[in-house]
mmCIF file of C-alpha atoms in Angstrom:
data_model
loop_
_atom_site.group_PDB
_atom_site.id
_atom_site.type_symbol
_atom_site.label_atom_id
_atom_site.label_comp_id
_atom_site.label_asym_id
_atom_site.label_seq_id
_atom_site.Cartn_x
_atom_site.Cartn_y
_atom_site.Cartn_z
ATOM 1 C CA MET A 1 0.000 0.000 0.000
ATOM 2 C CA ASP A 2 1.533 3.347 -1.043
ATOM 3 C CA ASP A 3 0.886 6.794 0.401
ATOM 4 C CA ALA A 4 -1.737 7.610 -2.231
ATOM 5 C CA GLN A 5 -3.795 4.572 -1.249
ATOM 6 C CA GLN A 6 -3.677 5.059 2.490
ATOM 7 C CA LEU A 7 -3.915 8.862 2.727
ATOM 8 C CA LYS A 8 -6.454 11.409 1.560
ATOM 9 C CA ILE A 9 -5.436 14.970 0.815
ATOM 10 C CA LEU A 10 -7.113 17.691 2.869
ATOM 11 C CA HIS A 11 -5.977 21.273 2.237
ATOM 12 C CA GLY A 12 -2.572 20.082 1.085
ATOM 13 C CA ARG A 13 -1.869 17.533 3.854
ATOM 14 C CA GLY A 14 -2.303 13.757 3.908
ATOM 15 C CA ARG A 15 -4.859 12.418 6.402
ATOM 16 C CA ASN A 16 -5.585 8.793 7.322
ATOM 17 C CA THR A 17 -8.518 7.092 5.589
ATOM 18 C CA MET A 18 -9.565 4.777 8.432
ATOM 19 C CA ASN A 19 -11.484 7.232 10.619
ATOM 20 C CA GLU A 20 -12.420 10.894 11.000
ATOM 21 C CA VAL A 21 -11.591 11.029 14.722
ATOM 22 C CA TYR A 22 -7.845 11.640 14.390
ATOM 23 C CA LYS A 23 -7.602 15.188 13.014
ATOM 24 C CA LEU A 24 -3.850 15.606 12.468
ATOM 25 C CA PRO A 25 -2.094 14.644 9.220
ATOM 26 C CA ALA A 26 -0.399 11.284 8.821
ATOM 27 C CA ASP A 27 1.954 12.171 5.966
ATOM 28 C CA LEU A 28 5.751 12.044 5.888
ATOM 29 C CA SER A 29 6.097 15.642 7.078
ATOM 30 C CA GLU A 30 4.052 14.808 10.164
ATOM 31 C CA MET A 31 6.108 11.657 10.789
ATOM 32 C CA ASP A 32 9.257 13.808 10.708
ATOM 33 C CA ARG A 33 7.692 16.158 13.256
ATOM 34 C CA LEU A 34 6.742 13.238 15.494
ATOM 35 C CA ALA A 35 10.283 11.856 15.283
ATOM 36 C CA LEU A 36 11.586 15.223 16.489
ATOM 37 C CA GLN A 37 8.969 15.263 19.236
ATOM 38 C CA HIS A 38 10.167 11.794 20.272
ATOM 39 C CA ARG A 39 13.577 13.306 21.024
ATOM 40 C CA MET A 40 11.881 15.893 23.232
ATOM 41 C CA TRP A 41 9.932 13.175 25.085
ATOM 42 C CA LYS A 42 13.124 11.252 25.843
ATOM 43 C CA LEU A 43 14.908 14.326 27.195
ATOM 44 C CA LEU A 44 11.916 15.393 29.266
ATOM 45 C CA VAL A 45 11.054 11.982 30.735
ATOM 46 C CA GLY A 46 14.616 10.686 31.097
ATOM 47 C CA GLY A 47 14.494 7.914 28.509
ATOM 48 C CA LEU A 48 12.003 5.778 26.609
ATOM 49 C CA TYR A 49 10.004 5.550 29.822
ATOM 50 C CA PRO A 50 10.358 7.067 33.298
ATOM 51 C CA PRO A 51 13.529 5.778 35.042
ATOM 52 C CA GLU A 52 11.441 4.612 38.029
ATOM 53 C CA LEU A 53 10.025 1.898 35.743
ATOM 54 C CA THR A 54 13.431 0.480 34.789
ATOM 55 C CA GLU A 55 13.257 -2.495 37.122
ATOM 56 C CA VAL A 56 9.702 -3.544 36.285
ATOM 57 C CA VAL A 57 10.330 -3.140 32.540
ATOM 58 C CA ALA A 58 13.496 -5.266 32.784
ATOM 59 C CA GLN A 59 11.592 -7.997 34.618
ATOM 60 C CA LEU A 60 8.778 -8.043 32.082
ATOM 61 C CA LEU A 61 11.216 -8.188 29.147
ATOM 62 C CA MET A 62 13.110 -11.134 30.568
ATOM 63 C CA PRO A 63 12.422 -14.165 28.326
ATOM 64 C CA GLN A 64 10.685 -17.115 29.951
ATOM 65 C CA GLU A 65 11.289 -20.696 28.935
ATOM 66 C CA GLY A 66 9.411 -21.370 25.715
ATOM 67 C CA SER A 67 8.136 -17.822 25.186
ATOM 68 C CA ARG A 68 9.337 -14.340 24.294
ATOM 69 C CA PRO A 69 7.965 -11.173 25.909
ATOM 70 C CA LYS A 70 5.706 -9.053 23.706
ATOM 71 C CA VAL A 71 5.363 -5.252 23.624
ATOM 72 C CA LEU A 72 2.666 -3.225 21.853
ATOM 73 C CA ASP A 73 2.884 0.461 20.914
ATOM 74 C CA VAL A 74 -0.618 1.786 20.185
ATOM 75 C CA GLY A 75 -0.345 4.772 17.861
ATOM 76 C CA SER A 76 3.269 4.118 16.910
ATOM 77 C CA GLY A 77 3.422 7.104 14.519
ATOM 78 C CA SER A 78 6.972 7.597 13.263
ATOM 79 C CA GLY A 79 7.961 4.288 14.869
ATOM 80 C CA SER A 80 10.739 5.913 16.886
ATOM 81 C CA TRP A 81 9.716 4.559 20.313
ATOM 82 C CA ILE A 82 8.965 0.970 19.313
ATOM 83 C CA VAL A 83 12.060 0.643 17.085
ATOM 84 C CA GLU A 84 14.399 1.905 19.813
ATOM 85 C CA MET A 85 12.804 -0.453 22.321
ATOM 86 C CA ALA A 86 13.204 -3.377 19.910
ATOM 87 C CA GLN A 87 16.839 -2.528 19.217
ATOM 88 C CA ALA A 88 17.589 -2.446 22.939
ATOM 89 C CA ASN A 89 15.764 -5.737 23.663
ATOM 90 C CA PRO A 90 16.465 -8.329 20.948
ATOM 91 C CA ASP A 91 15.013 -11.189 23.038
ATOM 92 C CA ALA A 92 11.491 -9.713 22.968
ATOM 93 C CA ASP A 93 8.988 -9.062 20.165
ATOM 94 C CA PHE A 94 7.609 -5.596 19.434
ATOM 95 C CA VAL A 95 4.519 -4.504 17.500
ATOM 96 C CA GLY A 96 3.689 -0.992 16.343
ATOM 97 C CA PHE A 97 -0.006 -0.314 15.692
ATOM 98 C CA ASP A 98 -1.255 2.758 13.833
ATOM 99 C CA LEU A 99 -3.827 4.120 11.395
ATOM 100 C CA VAL A 100 -1.320 4.280 8.541
ATOM 101 C CA LYS A 101 1.515 2.196 7.198
ATOM 102 C CA SER A 102 4.899 3.127 8.602
ATOM 103 C CA GLU A 103 7.159 4.180 5.724
ATOM 104 C CA GLY A 104 10.943 4.274 5.637
ATOM 105 C CA ILE A 105 11.456 2.786 9.094
ATOM 106 C CA ASP A 106 14.610 0.730 9.587
ATOM 107 C CA ALA A 107 13.170 -1.770 12.049
ATOM 108 C CA PRO A 108 15.074 -4.746 13.486
ATOM 109 C CA PRO A 109 13.760 -8.302 12.861
ATOM 110 C CA ASN A 110 11.952 -8.414 16.216
ATOM 111 C CA CYS A 111 9.793 -5.380 15.343
ATOM 112 C CA SER A 112 6.721 -5.383 13.091
ATOM 113 C CA PHE A 113 3.903 -2.979 12.263
ATOM 114 C CA ILE A 114 0.149 -3.440 11.914
ATOM 115 C CA ILE A 115 -2.410 -1.035 10.419
ATOM 116 C CA GLY A 116 -5.672 -0.705 12.331
ATOM 117 C CA ASP A 117 -8.137 1.490 14.178
ATOM 118 C CA LEU A 118 -8.354 1.085 17.951
ATOM 119 C CA THR A 119 -11.778 2.773 18.097
ATOM 120 C CA GLY A 120 -13.239 -0.423 16.632
ATOM 121 C CA GLY A 121 -11.845 -2.426 19.551
ATOM 122 C CA LEU A 122 -8.750 -4.634 19.591
ATOM 123 C CA PRO A 123 -10.165 -8.126 20.201
ATOM 124 C CA ASP A 124 -7.081 -9.926 18.858
ATOM 125 C CA PHE A 125 -4.807 -8.007 21.224
ATOM 126 C CA GLN A 126 -6.675 -8.454 24.490
ATOM 127 C CA ALA A 127 -4.443 -9.646 27.377
ATOM 128 C CA ALA A 128 -1.703 -10.432 24.835
ATOM 129 C CA PHE A 129 1.201 -8.106 25.724
ATOM 130 C CA ASP A 130 3.606 -7.835 28.644
ATOM 131 C CA ILE A 131 3.991 -4.083 28.087
ATOM 132 C CA VAL A 132 1.609 -1.745 26.275
ATOM 133 C CA HIS A 133 2.745 1.780 25.457
ATOM 134 C CA THR A 134 0.616 4.556 23.991
ATOM 135 C CA ARG A 135 1.650 8.155 23.486
ATOM 136 C CA SER A 136 -0.319 11.140 22.164
ATOM 137 C CA VAL A 137 -3.267 8.918 21.243
ATOM 138 C CA VAL A 138 -5.956 9.005 23.932
ATOM 139 C CA GLY A 139 -6.035 12.801 23.838
ATOM 140 C CA HIS A 140 -7.321 12.608 20.250
ATOM 141 C CA LEU A 141 -10.263 10.302 20.970
ATOM 142 C CA LEU A 142 -13.873 11.432 21.223
ATOM 143 C CA ASP A 143 -14.344 9.006 24.129
ATOM 144 C CA PRO A 144 -11.033 8.837 26.013
ATOM 145 C CA GLU A 145 -12.442 6.543 28.696
ATOM 146 C CA ALA A 146 -13.564 3.920 26.184
ATOM 147 C CA GLY A 147 -10.274 4.169 24.262
ATOM 148 C CA LEU A 148 -8.171 3.833 27.381
ATOM 149 C CA TYR A 149 -10.231 0.829 28.467
ATOM 150 C CA ILE A 150 -9.516 -0.885 25.126
ATOM 151 C CA ILE A 151 -5.795 -0.114 25.328
ATOM 152 C CA ALA A 152 -5.466 -1.257 28.957
ATOM 153 C CA GLY A 153 -7.203 -4.487 28.015
ATOM 154 C CA CYS A 154 -4.264 -5.398 25.774
ATOM 155 C CA VAL A 155 -2.021 -5.781 28.839
ATOM 156 C CA LYS A 156 -1.485 -9.307 30.178
ATOM 157 C CA PRO A 157 -2.298 -9.939 33.840
ATOM 158 C CA GLY A 158 0.807 -8.777 35.694
ATOM 159 C CA GLY A 159 1.880 -6.635 32.735
ATOM 160 C CA LEU A 160 2.501 -2.892 32.503
ATOM 161 C CA LEU A 161 0.673 -0.027 30.793
ATOM 162 C CA ILE A 162 2.616 3.156 29.978
ATOM 163 C CA PHE A 163 0.233 5.889 28.916
ATOM 164 C CA ALA A 164 1.696 9.250 27.810
ATOM 165 C CA ASP A 165 -0.017 12.319 26.439
ATOM 166 C CA GLY A 166 0.345 16.017 25.853
ATOM 167 C CA ASP A 167 -1.813 18.759 27.289
ATOM 168 C CA LEU A 168 -3.628 21.644 25.623
ATOM 169 C CA CYS A 169 -3.050 24.020 28.535
ATOM 170 C CA THR A 170 -0.261 26.619 28.522
ATOM 171 C CA TYR A 171 1.566 28.010 31.574
ATOM 172 C CA ASP A 172 3.705 31.091 32.122
ATOM 173 C CA SER A 173 7.279 31.138 33.435
ATOM 174 C CA GLU A 174 5.943 30.805 36.996
ATOM 175 C CA ARG A 175 3.851 27.775 35.905
ATOM 176 C CA ARG A 176 0.615 29.674 36.260
ATOM 177 C CA PHE A 177 -2.196 29.124 33.767
ATOM 178 C CA LEU A 178 -1.927 31.504 30.799
ATOM 179 C CA GLN A 179 -5.009 33.228 29.430
ATOM 180 C CA ALA A 180 -5.678 32.890 25.704
ATOM 181 C CA ALA A 181 -5.358 35.909 23.441
ATOM 182 C CA VAL A 182 -8.557 37.502 22.140
ATOM 183 C CA ASP A 183 -9.005 38.945 18.650
ATOM 184 C CA GLY A 184 -9.147 42.730 18.586
ATOM 185 C CA GLU A 185 -8.110 43.269 22.207
ATOM 186 C CA ASP A 186 -4.971 44.354 24.044
ATOM 187 C CA ASN A 187 -3.337 40.968 24.665
ATOM 188 C CA ALA A 188 -0.545 41.967 27.027
ATOM 189 C CA GLY A 189 0.168 38.912 29.140
ATOM 190 C CA ARG A 190 -2.127 36.739 27.056
ATOM 191 C CA CYS A 191 -0.953 33.903 24.816
ATOM 192 C CA TRP A 192 -1.718 33.266 21.140
ATOM 193 C CA PHE A 193 -0.592 29.655 21.349
ATOM 194 C CA ALA A 194 -3.088 29.201 24.197
ATOM 195 C CA ARG A 195 -5.737 30.620 21.840
ATOM 196 C CA TRP A 196 -4.712 28.146 19.148
ATOM 197 C CA SER A 197 -4.862 25.295 21.670
ATOM 198 C CA ASN A 198 -8.362 26.327 22.738
ATOM 199 C CA GLU A 199 -9.535 26.348 19.138
ATOM 200 C CA TRP A 200 -7.892 22.983 18.527
ATOM 201 C CA ALA A 201 -9.647 21.543 21.574
ATOM 202 C CA LYS A 202 -12.964 22.401 19.920
ATOM 203 C CA GLN A 203 -11.897 20.275 16.949
ATOM 204 C CA ILE A 204 -11.022 17.157 18.886
ATOM 205 C CA TYR A 205 -13.441 17.510 21.816
ATOM 206 C CA PRO A 206 -16.758 18.718 20.364
ATOM 207 C CA ASN A 207 -18.527 17.590 23.544
ATOM 208 C CA GLY A 208 -16.147 19.369 25.900
ATOM 209 C CA ARG A 209 -12.486 19.086 26.864
ATOM 210 C CA TYR A 210 -11.134 16.167 28.906
ATOM 211 C CA SER A 211 -8.264 16.814 31.282
ATOM 212 C CA MET A 212 -5.363 14.488 31.941
ATOM 213 C CA GLU A 213 -6.633 14.136 35.496
ATOM 214 C CA ASP A 214 -9.902 12.782 34.063
ATOM 215 C CA ARG A 215 -8.004 10.103 32.170
ATOM 216 C CA VAL A 216 -6.041 9.112 35.275
ATOM 217 C CA LYS A 217 -9.357 8.695 37.098
ATOM 218 C CA TYR A 218 -10.551 6.362 34.335
ATOM 219 C CA LEU A 219 -7.602 4.080 35.007
ATOM 220 C CA LYS A 220 -8.048 4.189 38.768
ATOM 221 C CA LYS A 221 -11.620 2.962 38.514
ATOM 222 C CA ASP A 222 -10.732 0.164 36.045
ATOM 223 C CA SER A 223 -11.145 -3.044 38.079
ATOM 224 C CA ARG A 224 -8.449 -4.755 36.004
ATOM 225 C CA ILE A 225 -5.758 -2.381 37.304
ATOM 226 C CA ASP A 226 -3.715 -3.444 40.321
ATOM 227 C CA PRO A 227 -3.897 -0.630 42.903
ATOM 228 C CA GLU A 228 -0.618 -1.627 44.556
ATOM 229 C CA LYS A 229 1.844 -3.180 42.109
ATOM 230 C CA ALA A 230 4.500 -0.742 40.821
ATOM 231 C CA GLY A 231 2.950 1.947 42.994
ATOM 232 C CA GLY A 232 -0.534 1.584 41.524
ATOM 233 C CA VAL A 233 -1.648 4.215 39.023
ATOM 234 C CA VAL A 234 1.250 6.700 38.987
ATOM 235 C CA HIS A 235 0.776 10.025 37.191
ATOM 236 C CA ARG A 236 3.843 12.130 36.340
ATOM 237 C CA GLN A 237 3.679 15.656 34.967
ATOM 238 C CA TYR A 238 6.507 17.379 33.095
ATOM 239 C CA PHE A 239 6.796 21.002 31.954
ATOM 240 C CA ALA A 240 8.540 21.606 28.625
ATOM 241 C CA PRO A 241 9.792 25.167 28.088
ATOM 242 C CA VAL A 242 9.155 26.705 24.668
ATOM 243 C CA ASN A 243 12.078 28.654 23.151
ATOM 244 C CA TRP A 244 13.829 29.171 26.509
ATOM 245 C CA PRO A 245 15.627 26.807 28.934
ATOM 246 C CA GLY A 246 12.970 26.933 31.645
ATOM 247 C CA GLU A 247 13.690 27.078 35.354
ATOM 248 C CA GLY A 248 15.493 24.009 36.694
ATOM 249 C CA VAL A 249 14.572 21.869 33.653
ATOM 250 C CA GLU A 250 17.209 19.254 32.839
ATOM 251 C CA HIS A 251 18.229 19.547 29.166
ATOM 252 C CA GLY A 252 16.162 22.744 29.135
ATOM 253 C CA ASN A 253 18.123 24.428 26.334
ATOM 254 C CA GLU A 254 17.605 21.566 23.885
ATOM 255 C CA ILE A 255 14.015 20.940 24.943
ATOM 256 C CA GLY A 256 13.190 24.630 24.524
ATOM 257 C CA GLN A 257 14.578 24.686 20.998
ATOM 258 C CA ILE A 258 12.899 21.410 20.025
ATOM 259 C CA MET A 259 9.576 22.700 21.310
ATOM 260 C CA LYS A 260 9.852 25.853 19.229
ATOM 261 C CA ILE A 261 10.706 23.828 16.132
ATOM 262 C CA ASN A 262 7.991 21.281 16.891
ATOM 263 C CA LEU A 263 5.352 23.987 17.253
ATOM 264 C CA THR A 264 6.314 26.682 14.796
ATOM 265 C CA SER A 265 9.502 27.016 12.865
ATOM 266 C CA LEU A 266 11.118 24.195 10.887
ATOM 267 C CA ARG A 267 10.976 24.316 7.105
ATOM 268 C CA VAL A 268 12.357 21.473 4.958
ATOM 269 C CA TRP A 269 11.928 21.296 1.172
ATOM 270 C CA ASN A 270 9.357 24.123 1.338
ATOM 271 C CA ILE A 271 7.169 22.141 3.736
ATOM 272 C CA TRP A 272 6.515 23.431 7.252
ATOM 273 C CA GLN A 273 6.977 20.698 9.836
ATOM 274 C CA ARG A 274 5.158 22.114 12.834
ATOM 275 C CA PHE A 275 2.139 21.462 14.993
ATOM 276 C CA VAL A 276 0.291 24.648 14.088
ATOM 277 C CA ASP A 277 0.584 23.832 10.389
ATOM 278 C CA ALA A 278 -0.623 20.285 11.046
ATOM 279 C CA CYS A 279 -3.809 21.684 12.628
ATOM 280 C CA LYS A 280 -4.623 24.066 9.772
ATOM 281 C CA PRO A 281 -6.359 21.583 7.405
ATOM 282 C CA SER A 282 -8.838 20.634 10.118
ATOM 283 C CA PHE A 283 -9.566 24.296 10.896
ATOM 284 C CA LEU A 284 -10.100 25.132 7.225
ATOM 285 C CA ALA A 285 -12.290 22.079 6.643
ATOM 286 C CA SER A 286 -14.424 23.169 9.611
ATOM 287 C CA GLY A 287 -15.069 26.567 8.040
ATOM 288 C CA TYR A 288 -12.542 28.795 9.815
ATOM 289 C CA ASP A 289 -11.627 31.904 7.851
ATOM 290 C CA PRO A 290 -8.256 31.278 6.127
ATOM 291 C CA GLU A 291 -7.024 34.829 6.753
ATOM 292 C CA THR A 292 -7.849 34.549 10.456
ATOM 293 C CA VAL A 293 -6.050 31.205 10.745
ATOM 294 C CA GLU A 294 -2.979 32.596 8.988
ATOM 295 C CA ARG A 295 -2.998 35.648 11.262
ATOM 296 C CA TRP A 296 -3.070 33.384 14.326
ATOM 297 C CA VAL A 297 -0.091 31.465 12.924
ATOM 298 C CA ASN A 298 1.846 34.715 12.473
ATOM 299 C CA GLU A 299 0.920 35.885 15.977
ATOM 300 C CA ILE A 300 2.213 32.600 17.435
ATOM 301 C CA GLN A 301 5.455 32.827 15.459
ATOM 302 C CA GLU A 302 6.023 36.412 16.594
ATOM 303 C CA GLU A 303 5.220 35.432 20.174
ATOM 304 C CA MET A 304 7.779 32.642 20.162
ATOM 305 C CA ASP A 305 10.429 34.723 18.419
ATOM 306 C CA GLY A 306 10.047 37.588 20.882
ATOM 307 C CA PRO A 307 11.499 37.912 24.397
ATOM 308 C CA LYS A 308 8.351 39.018 26.243
ATOM 309 C CA LEU A 309 6.409 35.791 26.790
ATOM 310 C CA ARG A 310 8.087 32.694 28.143
ATOM 311 C CA TYR A 311 5.914 29.683 28.687
ATOM 312 C CA TYR A 312 5.666 25.958 29.297
ATOM 313 C CA VAL A 313 3.611 23.223 27.700
ATOM 314 C CA PRO A 314 2.839 20.288 30.025
ATOM 315 C CA TRP A 315 3.229 16.598 29.173
ATOM 316 C CA HIS A 316 2.208 13.561 31.177
ATOM 317 C CA VAL A 317 3.186 9.920 31.671
ATOM 318 C CA THR A 318 0.996 7.547 33.669
ATOM 319 C CA SER A 319 1.842 3.934 34.442
ATOM 320 C CA ALA A 320 -0.214 1.092 35.885
ATOM 321 C CA SER A 321 -0.016 -2.686 36.185
ATOM 322 C CA ARG A 322 -2.776 -5.134 35.364
ATOM 323 C CA ARG A 323 -4.070 -7.220 38.213
ATOM 324 C CA VAL A 324 -3.117 -10.903 38.248
ATOM 325 C CA GLU A 325 -6.428 -12.722 38.180
#
């Protein structure tokens, strides 16, 4: 299956053809952006997963007599996470699952990829994997609780779920909530990227926004989750600075630059590889005025290039183990 068969073009960007829920592109430019974002995740979290999980991950990836451990990455995107995990653990098998075919990925023999749509359920994957990882997926679902329930069900009894996601809130340099800019008003102290995030939330959450804390609550009330093993349901929050090093953020200089590039300002072969550009086709298809959208983009770029507004974007990683029945 080539790109033309598995993608549809919407306002110049390739979107998946399997469902209308996921609003971002799935073309090669977006995969490049996600690969860059993967680097940011690793710096922010301290590796492919939080260091506190090192021992439990090592135990789960230890081969047992007659069987090899299995790891699933739901929403594997660019393939960066699952490929690096497979390279580091040749005695386990790794599966990347996504809406589109992964192109140009140099995967080791113990890593494969499957095309599918989790919103239809994953009956063949239920209780089949020692570790299940999902990143920047649940936040795009119309029903995050149902999606998280499906994903958690893929974990074997005694296995581990690692659930990571971004956040559509924006915080100032003191980590206080930033107000969104308003068209036609004096926006001193307000944030245009926060405005963009609010508009984007309307695209992916037509019935109202879900917070990360809501999603953590979904896991805590799932009877299949062990409330004690590996600390129970553990939620970790990280603050990524945008275009500045942040205060006390390890690797802050690199993270700050990656975040700026990821959001606004990398151009390769005349194609913008940035989050705001990835959102534009959905805005335009929903009837937003093109001139207004372009003005917002310019306001965000000016905001990030200027010295006045320094802010953070939060990211989250939650882990939980499945109860041994």
